Amino acid sequence: MSLLRCTGVTKRFGGVAALSSVDLAVSEGEIVGLVGPNGSGKTTLLSTIAGSLPVSGGRVEFAGKDLTRTPPHQRAQAGIARTFQVPRPLGSFTVAENVATASMFGRHRTGRVEAIDRAHEVLEEVGLAAHAGAQVGALTLHERKFLEIARAIALDPQLILLDEVLGGLNPSEVAMGLDLISSLRDRGMAVVYIEHNVRAVSSIADRMYVLNQGRNLADGTPTDVLDDARVVEAYLGGPVDA
Amino acid sequence: MSVSSLALAQTLLNGALLGCLFGSIALGLSVKWGHLGVADFFHLSLTLLGAYLTYSLVTEQLWDPLLTLLVTVPVFFVVGVAVQWLFLVLRAEPFTTLLITFALFIVTESVASMVWSPDLLNLRPRLSDGFTTSLRFPEPLPQLAVQPVDLLALVCAVLMVGVSAWALRRTRAGRAVQAMRQDADIARTLGVRVVPITLAVSGLAASSAAVAGMVVSLRMPLSPTLPLQWIGIVVVATMLGGLGRPLGALVAAVVLMMIQNAWSLWFPPQWAPAVTFGVLFLFLAAQPVRRFVSEATASRRLA
């Protein structure tokens, strides 16, 4: 049974349909890559899954429950975590406090002291332990991106939605990030991973979905999807001659 | 004009204690402005209503002034929740909330005039000696005196500000409020229940107005236009203390009132409010410099 099942998800902003009847299914412990050209609706879909945006139509089911009308904080407590394309740390908190806040109000709602202990564990996992007491303003871009992941992990979710979490990083940082994302699957978490770097996402994804103009274009294994002529055309505007 | 050190000390002491009262009023405004993004002028009106309700319960029902809090605090909590609920239903932007609370501020003045009359109402003649007899300082400063009501203002301010500051820093709910203030969307995705917390914060801020109003009724004659006299000092203290920082607001109110009182010893007292706004102007003018230094320091650290 799928952990997450989106059926016919539609999102309209006035007369503009950002998503038109999009389907998506994610199983436990699976990394699903979500790719598509700019403006294809990837982030909008993530927002409808996390509850940040209400859907205009369709259904979002998680762990067998209908969460279509559930507010975002309840989805977080149910086990859905998300990161943002542009890191949005809580600026007046330290790095550890940012992560502890997720632990405090996430799935297991830990106490303050326990949350700080958990934050230090998570920061160790993502390689930010040395910055635990630092203000977030002192972090570099890649550290901020990893802080987003750390905060998501601290919610102790079953599903993590990653929105271009490795965008703008150099190759060695991307490699570290891919290892980190793979380790989430090893711990049984499911991941929906949006990334413009198709090579990066296809290297770790079990399956991939492609969106184009707010609609499902293709899905399947990374190899099948990347060989799909419709996908090539959506990205490049036409088939590539060898 | 020479002023004796004793007169100066008494003036500064009076200013500090009056500042505690204004700090109590600024507490609610600071919390609502800083954490909910609502520059709530109606908070000043609630303080006035708290004062009038205390006056009525003491003079008509013969209640002890402190006992009136058993009624006013929960009632005001409900009012605070209702006002914030209205903002949530209307999905009001900060500017809209400013307009609405300012309208309520004006309407309350008229309502108070109709219900309690525009005349000055003074509770002090009806109070027992325990509230009105000045207390002398012990040796070595027996010349200094304080009013028991001022001590009550001090105790209320310290208690309310202390509990608020502690709760914001040391409790789960406080952590949720701070997260919500910085980024409500992020707070939601981290599992924070933003709506109930918003309502509770607004209710508690309104409850603090009930306590401050009780002290006001004991401290000064009441008139519907009183909030217009407070608005300068309360708003400036709220801004100088840092929005959302109860302790900062209290300290700022105390310091400002000490400066205002000391000013009145040497200069015409009608200019005292200009001092308050002068301090605010200097503070605001210094902000770009402070930000530049802070960003330069952060850049050096990253380099």
mmCIF file with all atom_site columns, N, CA and C in Angstrom, chain B residues 6 107 193 223:
data_model
loop_
_atom_site.group_PDB
_atom_site.id
_atom_site.type_symbol
_atom_site.label_atom_id
_atom_site.label_alt_id
_atom_site.label_comp_id
_atom_site.label_asym_id
_atom_site.label_entity_id
_atom_site.label_seq_id
_atom_site.pdbx_PDB_ins_code
_atom_site.Cartn_x
_atom_site.Cartn_y
_atom_site.Cartn_z
_atom_site.occupancy
_atom_site.B_iso_or_equiv
_atom_site.pdbx_formal_charge
_atom_site.auth_seq_id
_atom_site.auth_comp_id
_atom_site.auth_asym_id
_atom_site.auth_atom_id
_atom_site.pdbx_PDB_model_num
ATOM 1  N N  . LEU B 1 6   ? 17.931  65.445 47.021 1.00 0.00 ? 6   LEU B N  1
ATOM 2  C CA . LEU B 1 6   ? 16.767  64.729 47.557 1.00 0.00 ? 6   LEU B CA 1
ATOM 3  C C  . LEU B 1 6   ? 15.561  64.868 46.621 1.00 0.00 ? 6   LEU B C  1
ATOM 4  N N  . VAL B 1 107 ? -13.870 54.623 19.222 1.00 0.00 ? 107 VAL B N  1
ATOM 5  C CA . VAL B 1 107 ? -15.227 54.266 19.642 1.00 0.00 ? 107 VAL B CA 1
ATOM 6  C C  . VAL B 1 107 ? -15.281 54.086 21.165 1.00 0.00 ? 107 VAL B C  1
ATOM 7  N N  . ARG B 1 193 ? 0.754   24.781 16.301 1.00 0.00 ? 193 ARG B N  1
ATOM 8  C CA . ARG B 1 193 ? -0.674  25.114 16.094 1.00 0.00 ? 193 ARG B CA 1
ATOM 9  C C  . ARG B 1 193 ? -0.823  26.625 16.202 1.00 0.00 ? 193 ARG B C  1
ATOM 10 N N  . SER B 1 223 ? -10.641 59.572 33.073 1.00 0.00 ? 223 SER B N  1
ATOM 11 C CA . SER B 1 223 ? -11.425 60.311 32.085 1.00 0.00 ? 223 SER B CA 1
ATOM 12 C C  . SER B 1 223 ? -11.314 59.556 30.770 1.00 0.00 ? 223 SER B C  1
#
